[in-house]
PDB file of C-alpha atoms in Angstrom:
ATOM      1  CA  MET A 148      56.928 -43.161  18.232  1.00 52.00           C
ATOM      2  CA  PHE A 149      53.959 -43.738  15.963  1.00 51.00           C
ATOM      3  CA  ARG A 150      52.228 -45.569  18.753  1.00 57.00           C
ATOM      4  CA  ASP A 151      52.690 -42.657  21.096  1.00 56.00           C
ATOM      5  CA  PHE A 152      51.334 -40.275  18.444  1.00 51.00           C
ATOM      6  CA  TRP A 153      48.260 -42.457  17.931  1.00 52.00           C
ATOM      7  CA  GLU A 154      47.649 -42.638  21.658  1.00 57.00           C
ATOM      8  CA  LYS A 155      47.738 -38.853  21.907  1.00 54.00           C
ATOM      9  CA  ILE A 156      45.257 -38.474  19.039  1.00 54.00           C
ATOM     10  CA  LYS A 157      42.971 -41.109  20.492  1.00 54.00           C
ATOM     11  CA  ASP A 158      43.064 -39.649  23.941  1.00 56.00           C
ATOM     12  CA  GLY A 159      42.690 -36.057  22.708  1.00 56.00           C
ATOM     13  CA  VAL A 160      40.441 -36.001  19.630  1.00 57.00           C
ATOM     14  CA  PHE A 161      38.161 -38.897  20.431  1.00 58.00           C
ATOM     15  CA  THR A 162      37.778 -37.816  23.990  1.00 62.00           C
ATOM     16  CA  GLU A 163      36.766 -34.340  22.855  1.00 62.00           C
ATOM     17  CA  LEU A 164      34.295 -35.775  20.330  1.00 59.00           C
ATOM     18  CA  VAL A 165      32.750 -37.991  22.964  1.00 60.00           C
ATOM     19  CA  ASN A 166      32.495 -35.112  25.377  1.00 63.00           C
ATOM     20  CA  ARG A 167      30.855 -32.835  22.801  1.00 66.00           C
ATOM     21  CA  PHE A 168      28.454 -35.539  21.735  1.00 63.00           C
ATOM     22  CA  SER A 169      27.595 -36.198  25.360  1.00 67.00           C
ATOM     23  CA  GLU A 170      26.817 -32.527  25.795  1.00 66.00           C
ATOM     24  CA  ALA A 171      24.789 -32.307  22.571  1.00 65.00           C
ATOM     25  CA  ALA A 172      22.914 -35.600  22.900  1.00 71.00           C
ATOM     26  CA  PRO A 173      20.396 -34.369  25.491  1.00 77.00           C
ATOM     27  CA  LYS A 174      19.666 -31.293  23.383  1.00 77.00           C
ATOM     28  CA  ILE A 175      19.208 -33.398  20.246  1.00 79.00           C
ATOM     29  CA  LEU A 176      16.923 -35.840  22.030  1.00 84.00           C
ATOM     30  CA  PHE A 177      14.927 -32.998  23.554  1.00 84.00           C
ATOM     31  CA  ALA A 178      14.605 -31.291  20.149  1.00 82.00           C
ATOM     32  CA  LEU A 179      13.415 -34.559  18.582  1.00 86.00           C
ATOM     33  CA  LEU A 180      10.935 -34.971  21.417  1.00 88.00           C
ATOM     34  CA  ILE A 181       9.648 -31.446  20.766  1.00 85.00           C
ATOM     35  CA  LEU A 182       9.171 -32.237  17.062  1.00 86.00           C
ATOM     36  CA  VAL A 183       7.371 -35.507  17.802  1.00 89.00           C
ATOM     37  CA  VAL A 184       5.070 -33.858  20.334  1.00 89.00           C
ATOM     38  CA  GLY A 185       4.533 -30.956  17.945  1.00 88.00           C
ATOM     39  CA  ARG A 186       3.641 -33.380  15.164  1.00 89.00           C
ATOM     40  CA  VAL A 187       1.033 -35.032  17.359  1.00 91.00           C
ATOM     41  CA  ILE A 188      -0.441 -31.734  18.564  1.00 91.00           C
ATOM     42  CA  ALA A 189      -0.486 -30.220  15.063  1.00 89.00           C
ATOM     43  CA  GLY A 190      -2.162 -33.336  13.664  1.00 89.00           C
ATOM     44  CA  PHE A 191      -4.757 -33.227  16.424  1.00 91.00           C
ATOM     45  CA  PHE A 192      -5.648 -29.595  15.745  1.00 90.00           C
ATOM     46  CA  ARG A 193      -5.710 -30.273  12.004  1.00 89.00           C
ATOM     47  CA  ARG A 194      -8.379 -32.925  12.492  1.00 90.00           C
ATOM     48  CA  ILE A 195     -10.350 -30.666  14.830  1.00 91.00           C
ATOM     49  CA  VAL A 196     -10.311 -27.754  12.376  1.00 88.00           C
ATOM     50  CA  ARG A 197     -11.307 -29.976   9.454  1.00 86.00           C
ATOM     51  CA  ARG A 198     -14.233 -31.512  11.325  1.00 87.00           C
ATOM     52  CA  VAL A 199     -15.514 -28.216  12.700  1.00 87.00           C
ATOM     53  CA  LEU A 200     -15.377 -26.479   9.321  1.00 82.00           C
ATOM     54  CA  ALA A 201     -16.889 -29.484   7.548  1.00 81.00           C
ATOM     55  CA  LEU A 202     -19.791 -29.526  10.000  1.00 82.00           C
ATOM     56  CA  ALA A 203     -20.191 -25.782   9.485  1.00 79.00           C
ATOM     57  CA  GLY A 204     -20.748 -26.457   5.772  1.00 77.00           C
ATOM     58  CA  ILE A 205     -17.778 -24.505   4.486  1.00 76.00           C
ATOM     59  CA  ASP A 206     -17.024 -27.202   1.907  1.00 73.00           C
ATOM     60  CA  ARG A 207     -20.301 -26.422   0.163  1.00 75.00           C
ATOM     61  CA  LEU A 208     -18.873 -23.026  -0.702  1.00 71.00           C
ATOM     62  CA  ALA A 209     -16.070 -24.749  -2.586  1.00 69.00           C
ATOM     63  CA  GLU A 210     -18.433 -26.765  -4.773  1.00 72.00           C
ATOM     64  CA  ARG A 211     -18.924 -23.710  -6.976  1.00 73.00           C
ATOM     65  CA  LEU A 212     -15.173 -23.532  -7.475  1.00 72.00           C
ATOM     66  CA  ASN A 213     -14.986 -27.240  -8.288  1.00 72.00           C
ATOM     67  CA  ASP A 214     -17.590 -26.758 -11.037  1.00 74.00           C
ATOM     68  CA  ILE A 215     -15.367 -24.298 -12.906  1.00 76.00           C
ATOM     69  CA  ASP A 216     -14.015 -25.770 -16.145  1.00 74.00           C
ATOM     70  CA  LEU A 217     -10.449 -24.716 -15.380  1.00 71.00           C
ATOM     71  CA  VAL A 218     -10.510 -26.466 -12.000  1.00 72.00           C
ATOM     72  CA  GLN A 219     -12.104 -29.597 -13.449  1.00 72.00           C
ATOM     73  CA  ARG A 220      -9.385 -29.852 -16.091  1.00 73.00           C
ATOM     74  CA  THR A 221      -6.682 -29.853 -13.426  1.00 72.00           C
ATOM     75  CA  GLY A 222      -8.351 -32.762 -11.658  1.00 70.00           C
ATOM     76  CA  VAL A 223      -8.010 -30.977  -8.306  1.00 70.00           C
ATOM     77  CA  ARG A 224     -10.862 -30.976  -5.810  1.00 73.00           C
ATOM     78  CA  ILE A 225     -10.870 -27.935  -3.549  1.00 74.00           C
ATOM     79  CA  ALA A 226     -11.963 -28.647   0.027  1.00 78.00           C
ATOM     80  CA  LEU A 227     -11.743 -25.520   2.149  1.00 79.00           C
ATOM     81  CA  SER A 228     -11.882 -27.472   5.395  1.00 82.00           C
ATOM     82  CA  ALA A 229      -8.871 -29.549   4.338  1.00 84.00           C
ATOM     83  CA  VAL A 230      -6.974 -26.444   3.212  1.00 82.00           C
ATOM     84  CA  ALA A 231      -7.634 -24.676   6.509  1.00 84.00           C
ATOM     85  CA  GLY A 232      -6.642 -27.788   8.455  1.00 87.00           C
ATOM     86  CA  GLN A 233      -3.354 -28.076   6.576  1.00 86.00           C
ATOM     87  CA  MET A 234      -2.600 -24.409   7.165  1.00 87.00           C
ATOM     88  CA  VAL A 235      -3.121 -24.836  10.914  1.00 88.00           C
ATOM     89  CA  PHE A 236      -0.957 -27.967  10.876  1.00 89.00           C
ATOM     90  CA  TYR A 237       2.009 -26.333   9.142  1.00 87.00           C
ATOM     91  CA  LEU A 238       1.730 -23.165  11.214  1.00 87.00           C
ATOM     92  CA  LEU A 239       1.947 -25.157  14.447  1.00 88.00           C
ATOM     93  CA  MET A 240       4.786 -27.279  13.083  1.00 88.00           C
ATOM     94  CA  LEU A 241       6.768 -24.158  12.223  1.00 86.00           C
ATOM     95  CA  ALA A 242       6.278 -22.916  15.769  1.00 86.00           C
ATOM     96  CA  PHE A 243       7.589 -26.206  17.180  1.00 87.00           C
ATOM     97  CA  ILE A 244      10.513 -26.147  14.734  1.00 86.00           C
ATOM     98  CA  ILE A 245      11.501 -22.723  16.077  1.00 85.00           C
ATOM     99  CA  PHE A 246      11.302 -24.113  19.604  1.00 84.00           C
ATOM    100  CA  ALA A 247      13.458 -27.110  18.647  1.00 84.00           C
ATOM    101  CA  THR A 248      16.114 -25.016  16.883  1.00 82.00           C
ATOM    102  CA  ASP A 249      16.280 -22.696  19.894  1.00 81.00           C
ATOM    103  CA  VAL A 250      17.010 -25.721  22.066  1.00 78.00           C
ATOM    104  CA  LEU A 251      19.736 -26.857  19.669  1.00 77.00           C
ATOM    105  CA  GLY A 252      21.170 -23.372  19.519  1.00 77.00           C
ATOM    106  CA  VAL A 253      21.009 -23.019  15.709  1.00 74.00           C
ATOM    107  CA  PRO A 254      20.084 -19.356  15.162  1.00 78.00           C
ATOM    108  CA  ALA A 255      20.406 -19.551  11.361  1.00 77.00           C
ATOM    109  CA  ILE A 256      17.566 -22.070  11.068  1.00 76.00           C
ATOM    110  CA  THR A 257      15.529 -20.205  13.667  1.00 77.00           C
ATOM    111  CA  ASP A 258      15.811 -16.932  11.754  1.00 81.00           C
ATOM    112  CA  MET A 259      14.916 -18.655   8.487  1.00 81.00           C
ATOM    113  CA  VAL A 260      11.770 -20.187   9.973  1.00 78.00           C
ATOM    114  CA  ARG A 261      10.808 -16.861  11.562  1.00 81.00           C
ATOM    115  CA  ASP A 262      11.115 -15.160   8.168  1.00 82.00           C
ATOM    116  CA  LEU A 263       8.894 -17.861   6.692  1.00 80.00           C
ATOM    117  CA  ILE A 264       6.266 -17.281   9.374  1.00 79.00           C
ATOM    118  CA  ASP A 265       6.396 -13.535   8.716  1.00 81.00           C
ATOM    119  CA  TYR A 266       5.767 -14.283   5.033  1.00 81.00           C
ATOM    120  CA  LEU A 267       2.708 -16.465   5.685  1.00 80.00           C
ATOM    121  CA  PRO A 268       0.155 -13.593   6.001  1.00 83.00           C
ATOM    122  CA  ALA A 269       1.073 -12.324   2.528  1.00 84.00           C
ATOM    123  CA  LEU A 270       0.870 -15.853   1.145  1.00 83.00           C
ATOM    124  CA  PHE A 271      -2.498 -16.444   2.793  1.00 84.00           C
ATOM    125  CA  SER A 272      -3.963 -13.178   1.483  1.00 86.00           C
ATOM    126  CA  ALA A 273      -2.683 -14.028  -2.011  1.00 86.00           C
ATOM    127  CA  PHE A 274      -4.364 -17.439  -1.804  1.00 84.00           C
ATOM    128  CA  VAL A 275      -7.674 -15.906  -0.709  1.00 84.00           C
ATOM    129  CA  LEU A 276      -7.427 -13.285  -3.465  1.00 87.00           C
ATOM    130  CA  PHE A 277      -6.789 -16.019  -6.018  1.00 86.00           C
ATOM    131  CA  LEU A 278      -9.819 -18.068  -4.927  1.00 83.00           C
ATOM    132  CA  LEU A 279     -12.110 -15.035  -4.850  1.00 86.00           C
ATOM    133  CA  GLY A 280     -10.828 -13.913  -8.237  1.00 86.00           C
ATOM    134  CA  LEU A 281     -11.404 -17.372  -9.678  1.00 85.00           C
ATOM    135  CA  PHE A 282     -14.953 -17.406  -8.335  1.00 84.00           C
ATOM    136  CA  LEU A 283     -15.760 -13.882  -9.572  1.00 87.00           C
ATOM    137  CA  SER A 284     -14.224 -14.582 -12.990  1.00 86.00           C
ATOM    138  CA  ASP A 285     -16.453 -17.608 -13.447  1.00 85.00           C
ATOM    139  CA  MET A 286     -19.503 -15.716 -12.184  1.00 87.00           C
ATOM    140  CA  ILE A 287     -18.908 -12.874 -14.657  1.00 88.00           C
ATOM    141  CA  ARG A 288     -18.332 -15.443 -17.411  1.00 86.00           C
ATOM    142  CA  SER A 289     -21.734 -16.974 -16.661  1.00 86.00           C
ATOM    143  CA  ILE A 290     -23.388 -13.546 -16.678  1.00 87.00           C
ATOM    144  CA  VAL A 291     -21.781 -12.557 -19.981  1.00 84.00           C
ATOM    145  CA  GLN A 292     -22.560 -15.895 -21.598  1.00 83.00           C
ATOM    146  CA  GLY A 293     -26.163 -15.869 -20.395  1.00 83.00           C
ATOM    147  CA  THR A 294     -26.653 -12.288 -21.543  1.00 81.00           C
ATOM    148  CA  CYS A 295     -25.252 -13.040 -24.991  1.00 77.00           C
ATOM    149  CA  GLN A 296     -27.436 -16.127 -25.316  1.00 77.00           C
ATOM    150  CA  SER A 297     -30.568 -14.261 -24.252  1.00 74.00           C
ATOM    151  CA  MET A 298     -29.821 -11.544 -26.795  1.00 68.00           C
ATOM    152  CA  GLY A 299     -29.149 -14.087 -29.518  1.00 65.00           C
ATOM    153  CA  ILE A 300     -25.527 -13.040 -29.963  1.00 66.00           C
ATOM    154  CA  PRO A 301     -23.598 -15.815 -31.731  1.00 63.00           C
ATOM    155  CA  SER A 302     -20.640 -17.591 -30.083  1.00 70.00           C
ATOM    156  CA  ALA A 303     -21.829 -16.654 -26.603  1.00 76.00           C
ATOM    157  CA  ARG A 304     -19.770 -19.436 -25.020  1.00 82.00           C
ATOM    158  CA  LEU A 305     -16.612 -18.258 -26.765  1.00 78.00           C
ATOM    159  CA  ILE A 306     -17.146 -14.684 -25.611  1.00 80.00           C
ATOM    160  CA  GLY A 307     -17.735 -15.847 -22.041  1.00 83.00           C
ATOM    161  CA  THR A 308     -14.569 -17.954 -22.117  1.00 83.00           C
ATOM    162  CA  VAL A 309     -12.484 -15.027 -23.367  1.00 80.00           C
ATOM    163  CA  VAL A 310     -13.859 -12.809 -20.595  1.00 83.00           C
ATOM    164  CA  PHE A 311     -13.126 -15.506 -18.001  1.00 85.00           C
ATOM    165  CA  TYR A 312      -9.476 -15.981 -18.969  1.00 82.00           C
ATOM    166  CA  PHE A 313      -8.877 -12.248 -19.234  1.00 81.00           C
ATOM    167  CA  LEU A 314     -10.148 -11.719 -15.687  1.00 84.00           C
ATOM    168  CA  PHE A 315      -8.446 -14.857 -14.396  1.00 84.00           C
ATOM    169  CA  ILE A 316      -5.021 -13.831 -15.702  1.00 83.00           C
ATOM    170  CA  THR A 317      -5.475 -10.362 -14.220  1.00 83.00           C
ATOM    171  CA  VAL A 318      -6.372 -11.844 -10.834  1.00 85.00           C
ATOM    172  CA  ALA A 319      -3.486 -14.326 -10.990  1.00 84.00           C
ATOM    173  CA  VAL A 320      -0.985 -11.513 -11.565  1.00 83.00           C
ATOM    174  CA  SER A 321      -2.532  -9.528  -8.708  1.00 84.00           C
ATOM    175  CA  ALA A 322      -2.266 -12.566  -6.426  1.00 84.00           C
ATOM    176  CA  LEU A 323       1.416 -12.968  -7.290  1.00 83.00           C
ATOM    177  CA  ALA A 324       1.985  -9.313  -6.479  1.00 83.00           C
ATOM    178  CA  GLN A 325       0.152  -9.778  -3.174  1.00 81.00           C
ATOM    179  CA  ALA A 326       2.507 -12.671  -2.436  1.00 80.00           C
ATOM    180  CA  LYS A 327       5.394 -10.193  -2.825  1.00 79.00           C
ATOM    181  CA  ILE A 328       6.569 -11.711  -6.094  1.00 77.00           C
ATOM    182  CA  ASN A 329       7.906  -9.226  -8.616  1.00 75.00           C
ATOM    183  CA  THR A 330       5.362  -9.145 -11.429  1.00 69.00           C
ATOM    184  CA  GLY A 331       6.663  -6.099 -13.286  1.00 70.00           C
ATOM    185  CA  PHE A 332       8.072  -8.120 -16.171  1.00 67.00           C
ATOM    186  CA  ILE A 333       4.986 -10.341 -16.338  1.00 66.00           C
ATOM    187  CA  ALA A 334       2.575  -7.398 -16.255  1.00 65.00           C
ATOM    188  CA  ALA A 335       4.473  -5.479 -18.936  1.00 66.00           C
ATOM    189  CA  ASN A 336       4.505  -8.411 -21.339  1.00 69.00           C
ATOM    190  CA  LEU A 337       1.017  -9.502 -20.399  1.00 67.00           C
ATOM    191  CA  THR A 338      -0.378  -6.128 -21.432  1.00 68.00           C
ATOM    192  CA  VAL A 339       1.110  -6.508 -24.893  1.00 72.00           C
ATOM    193  CA  ILE A 340      -0.020 -10.128 -25.230  1.00 72.00           C
ATOM    194  CA  VAL A 341      -3.571  -9.447 -24.051  1.00 69.00           C
ATOM    195  CA  GLY A 342      -3.840  -6.412 -26.315  1.00 72.00           C
ATOM    196  CA  ALA A 343      -2.657  -8.409 -29.321  1.00 74.00           C
ATOM    197  CA  LEU A 344      -5.022 -11.284 -28.546  1.00 71.00           C
ATOM    198  CA  ALA A 345      -7.947  -8.910 -28.028  1.00 70.00           C
ATOM    199  CA  LEU A 346      -7.255  -7.198 -31.345  1.00 74.00           C
ATOM    200  CA  ALA A 347      -6.904 -10.515 -33.166  1.00 72.00           C
ATOM    201  CA  PHE A 348     -10.097 -11.810 -31.582  1.00 67.00           C
ATOM    202  CA  ALA A 349     -12.033  -8.651 -32.403  1.00 70.00           C
ATOM    203  CA  VAL A 350     -10.907  -8.631 -36.032  1.00 70.00           C
ATOM    204  CA  GLY A 351     -11.397 -12.365 -36.524  1.00 67.00           C
ATOM    205  CA  TYR A 352     -14.738 -12.450 -34.778  1.00 62.00           C
ATOM    206  CA  GLY A 353     -15.928  -9.358 -36.613  1.00 64.00           C
ATOM    207  CA  LEU A 354     -15.048 -10.785 -40.012  1.00 64.00           C
ATOM    208  CA  ALA A 355     -16.421 -14.236 -39.259  1.00 59.00           C
ATOM    209  CA  ALA A 356     -19.662 -13.071 -37.671  1.00 63.00           C
ATOM    210  CA  ARG A 357     -20.495  -9.967 -39.675  1.00 66.00           C
ATOM    211  CA  GLU A 358     -23.421 -11.655 -41.420  1.00 70.00           C
ATOM    212  CA  LEU A 359     -24.715 -13.020 -38.124  1.00 67.00           C
ATOM    213  CA  VAL A 360     -24.406  -9.598 -36.535  1.00 69.00           C
ATOM    214  CA  ALA A 361     -26.209  -8.055 -39.509  1.00 73.00           C
ATOM    215  CA  ASN A 362     -29.032 -10.567 -39.039  1.00 70.00           C
ATOM    216  CA  TYR A 363     -29.175  -9.831 -35.329  1.00 70.00           C
ATOM    217  CA  ILE A 364     -29.371  -6.063 -35.888  1.00 74.00           C
ATOM    218  CA  ALA A 365     -32.042  -6.511 -38.547  1.00 74.00           C
ATOM    219  CA  SER A 366     -34.028  -8.716 -36.170  1.00 72.00           C
ATOM    220  CA  HIS A 367     -33.852  -6.033 -33.494  1.00 69.00           C
ATOM    221  CA  TYR A 368     -35.194  -3.292 -35.748  1.00 70.00           C
ATOM    222  CA  ASN A 369     -37.840  -5.416 -37.482  1.00 71.00           C
ATOM    223  CA  ARG A 370     -39.137  -7.538 -34.616  1.00 70.00           C
ATOM    224  CA  ASP A 371     -42.496  -5.707 -34.511  1.00 73.00           C
ATOM    225  CA  LYS A 372     -43.091  -5.511 -38.263  1.00 76.00           C
ATOM    226  CA  VAL A 373     -43.526  -9.192 -39.087  1.00 79.00           C
ATOM    227  CA  GLN A 374     -45.209 -11.734 -36.836  1.00 80.00           C
ATOM    228  CA  VAL A 375     -45.690 -15.480 -36.834  1.00 83.00           C
ATOM    229  CA  GLY A 376     -48.757 -16.485 -38.841  1.00 83.00           C
ATOM    230  CA  GLN A 377     -48.635 -13.612 -41.332  1.00 83.00           C
ATOM    231  CA  ASP A 378     -48.626 -14.090 -45.090  1.00 87.00           C
ATOM    232  CA  VAL A 379     -45.588 -12.258 -46.481  1.00 85.00           C
ATOM    233  CA  ARG A 380     -43.409 -12.011 -49.537  1.00 85.00           C
ATOM    234  CA  ILE A 381     -39.693 -11.408 -48.990  1.00 83.00           C
ATOM    235  CA  ALA A 382     -37.221 -11.182 -51.869  1.00 77.00           C
ATOM    236  CA  GLY A 383     -39.853 -12.565 -54.221  1.00 80.00           C
ATOM    237  CA  VAL A 384     -40.691 -15.560 -52.012  1.00 82.00           C
ATOM    238  CA  ARG A 385     -44.210 -15.724 -50.586  1.00 85.00           C
ATOM    239  CA  GLY A 386     -45.228 -17.874 -47.665  1.00 86.00           C
ATOM    240  CA  LYS A 387     -46.563 -18.026 -44.148  1.00 88.00           C
ATOM    241  CA  VAL A 388     -44.254 -17.051 -41.292  1.00 85.00           C
ATOM    242  CA  VAL A 389     -44.044 -20.067 -38.987  1.00 87.00           C
ATOM    243  CA  HIS A 390     -41.007 -19.173 -36.892  1.00 85.00           C
ATOM    244  CA  ILE A 391     -38.890 -16.122 -36.040  1.00 82.00           C
ATOM    245  CA  ASP A 392     -35.650 -16.073 -34.073  1.00 79.00           C
ATOM    246  CA  ALA A 393     -32.776 -13.651 -33.609  1.00 73.00           C
ATOM    247  CA  THR A 394     -31.142 -14.321 -36.975  1.00 74.00           C
ATOM    248  CA  SER A 395     -33.760 -15.683 -39.367  1.00 81.00           C
ATOM    249  CA  LEU A 396     -37.388 -16.457 -40.043  1.00 81.00           C
ATOM    250  CA  ILE A 397     -38.984 -19.481 -41.693  1.00 86.00           C
ATOM    251  CA  LEU A 398     -41.518 -19.145 -44.494  1.00 86.00           C
ATOM    252  CA  GLN A 399     -43.802 -22.082 -45.145  1.00 86.00           C
ATOM    253  CA  THR A 400     -44.809 -22.368 -48.805  1.00 85.00           C
ATOM    254  CA  PRO A 401     -47.059 -25.048 -50.325  1.00 84.00           C
ATOM    255  CA  GLU A 402     -43.977 -26.895 -51.543  1.00 83.00           C
ATOM    256  CA  ARG A 403     -41.323 -26.334 -48.884  1.00 85.00           C
ATOM    257  CA  ALA A 404     -40.072 -24.331 -45.908  1.00 87.00           C
ATOM    258  CA  ILE A 405     -37.605 -21.542 -46.630  1.00 86.00           C
ATOM    259  CA  ILE A 406     -35.212 -20.008 -44.106  1.00 84.00           C
ATOM    260  CA  VAL A 407     -34.785 -16.297 -44.778  1.00 84.00           C
ATOM    261  CA  PRO A 408     -31.961 -14.363 -43.046  1.00 83.00           C
ATOM    262  CA  MET A 409     -33.255 -11.372 -41.112  1.00 79.00           C
ATOM    263  CA  SER A 410     -30.845  -9.120 -42.997  1.00 77.00           C
ATOM    264  CA  LYS A 411     -33.153  -9.532 -46.005  1.00 79.00           C
ATOM    265  CA  MET A 412     -35.688  -7.473 -44.075  1.00 77.00           C
ATOM    266  CA  MET A 413     -33.328  -4.514 -44.421  1.00 76.00           C
ATOM    267  CA  THR A 414     -32.163  -5.010 -47.998  1.00 77.00           C
ATOM    268  CA  GLU A 415     -35.143  -6.537 -49.797  1.00 79.00           C
ATOM    269  CA  LYS A 416     -38.725  -5.519 -50.433  1.00 78.00           C
ATOM    270  CA  VAL A 417     -41.089  -7.008 -47.849  1.00 80.00           C
ATOM    271  CA  GLU A 418     -44.809  -7.374 -48.571  1.00 81.00           C
ATOM    272  CA  ILE A 419     -47.402  -8.341 -45.989  1.00 82.00           C
ATOM    273  CA  PHE A 420     -50.748  -9.691 -47.216  1.00 82.00           C
ATOM    274  CA  TYR A 421     -53.914  -9.415 -45.132  1.00 77.00           C
ATOM    275  CA  PRO A 422     -57.234 -11.191 -45.663  1.00 73.00           C
ATOM    276  CA  ASP A 423     -60.104  -9.078 -46.962  1.00 62.00           C
ATOM    277  CA  GLY A 424     -61.698  -6.870 -44.333  1.00 47.00           C
ATOM    278  CA  GLN A 425     -58.586  -6.560 -42.147  1.00 50.00           C
ATOM    279  CA  GLU A 426     -57.283  -3.241 -43.396  1.00 49.00           C
ATOM    280  CA  ASP A 427     -57.093  -2.056 -39.793  1.00 50.00           C
ATOM    281  CA  HIS A 428     -54.105  -4.355 -39.323  1.00 50.00           C
ATOM    282  CA  LEU A 429     -52.044  -2.584 -41.947  1.00 47.00           C
ATOM    283  CA  LEU A 430     -48.677  -1.225 -40.890  1.00 49.00           C
ATOM    284  CA  PRO A 431     -48.248   2.544 -40.566  1.00 51.00           C
ATOM    285  CA  PRO A 432     -47.243   4.326 -43.798  1.00 47.00           C
ATOM    286  CA  GLU A 433     -43.607   4.727 -42.775  1.00 49.00           C
ATOM    287  CA  ALA A 434     -43.252   0.938 -42.414  1.00 46.00           C
ATOM    288  CA  THR A 435     -44.188   0.371 -46.081  1.00 43.00           C
ATOM    289  CA  GLU A 436     -41.517   2.621 -47.518  1.00 43.00           C
ATOM    290  CA  LEU A 437     -39.028   0.904 -49.793  1.00 38.00           C
TER     291      LEU A 437
END
């Protein structure tokens, strides 16, 4: 009895499995062949795209991005030709995967891959927005830092770094939104965090640099009143002016050199001595008021 039951199972179940496998085997082999051919074709076009873009000099555009401090810290080297080649490779592979799943008759995988392909334009635009934002953030940082340095504003590098990260975070959130990622929670909390950091930075920087700022302002308003080479007395110290910068001037006395903060020009009596016969070089009356 058991033997008869086993014979029925063997003849029924195994025969059906063999028949189904025989029917599916050609489809599986054909799907694998499609993937192999697709892999070869996608790899070929990837190499072509990389070489063409490299010869066109597109990688030179990425050198500016690679010089950014944030990118250097990550240890990642951006090569636009390689990125474009990889994008072409994966796009072609997805197309061949859809073809293979259609052959196998697996609509669930086909629909999933189609949805992924439909999502790629948003992902690509988010990537481009991120790169452009990174480049513009660094460019504005350089402009701000250079402007602060040319004007003699202290901590120019720190100010430029703060500006860079503020713009970079803003661009990163915008890129996530472009990629159809919900950024409502991030944006709401980011506004509070950035506001708190900006307030803390403004207060801390203002308290720490108030004397430097006072010297800078005094230098701006007194830059035409005292010149290098003049004999002056400031706060009871007499000497020859040998150097003037945005925050101080140096008086050379017979014994030593004295650095005088420019704020003293606003709070202390300043006397300028001229050699005999040079009264025409005297400052206008309003400049001598105490």
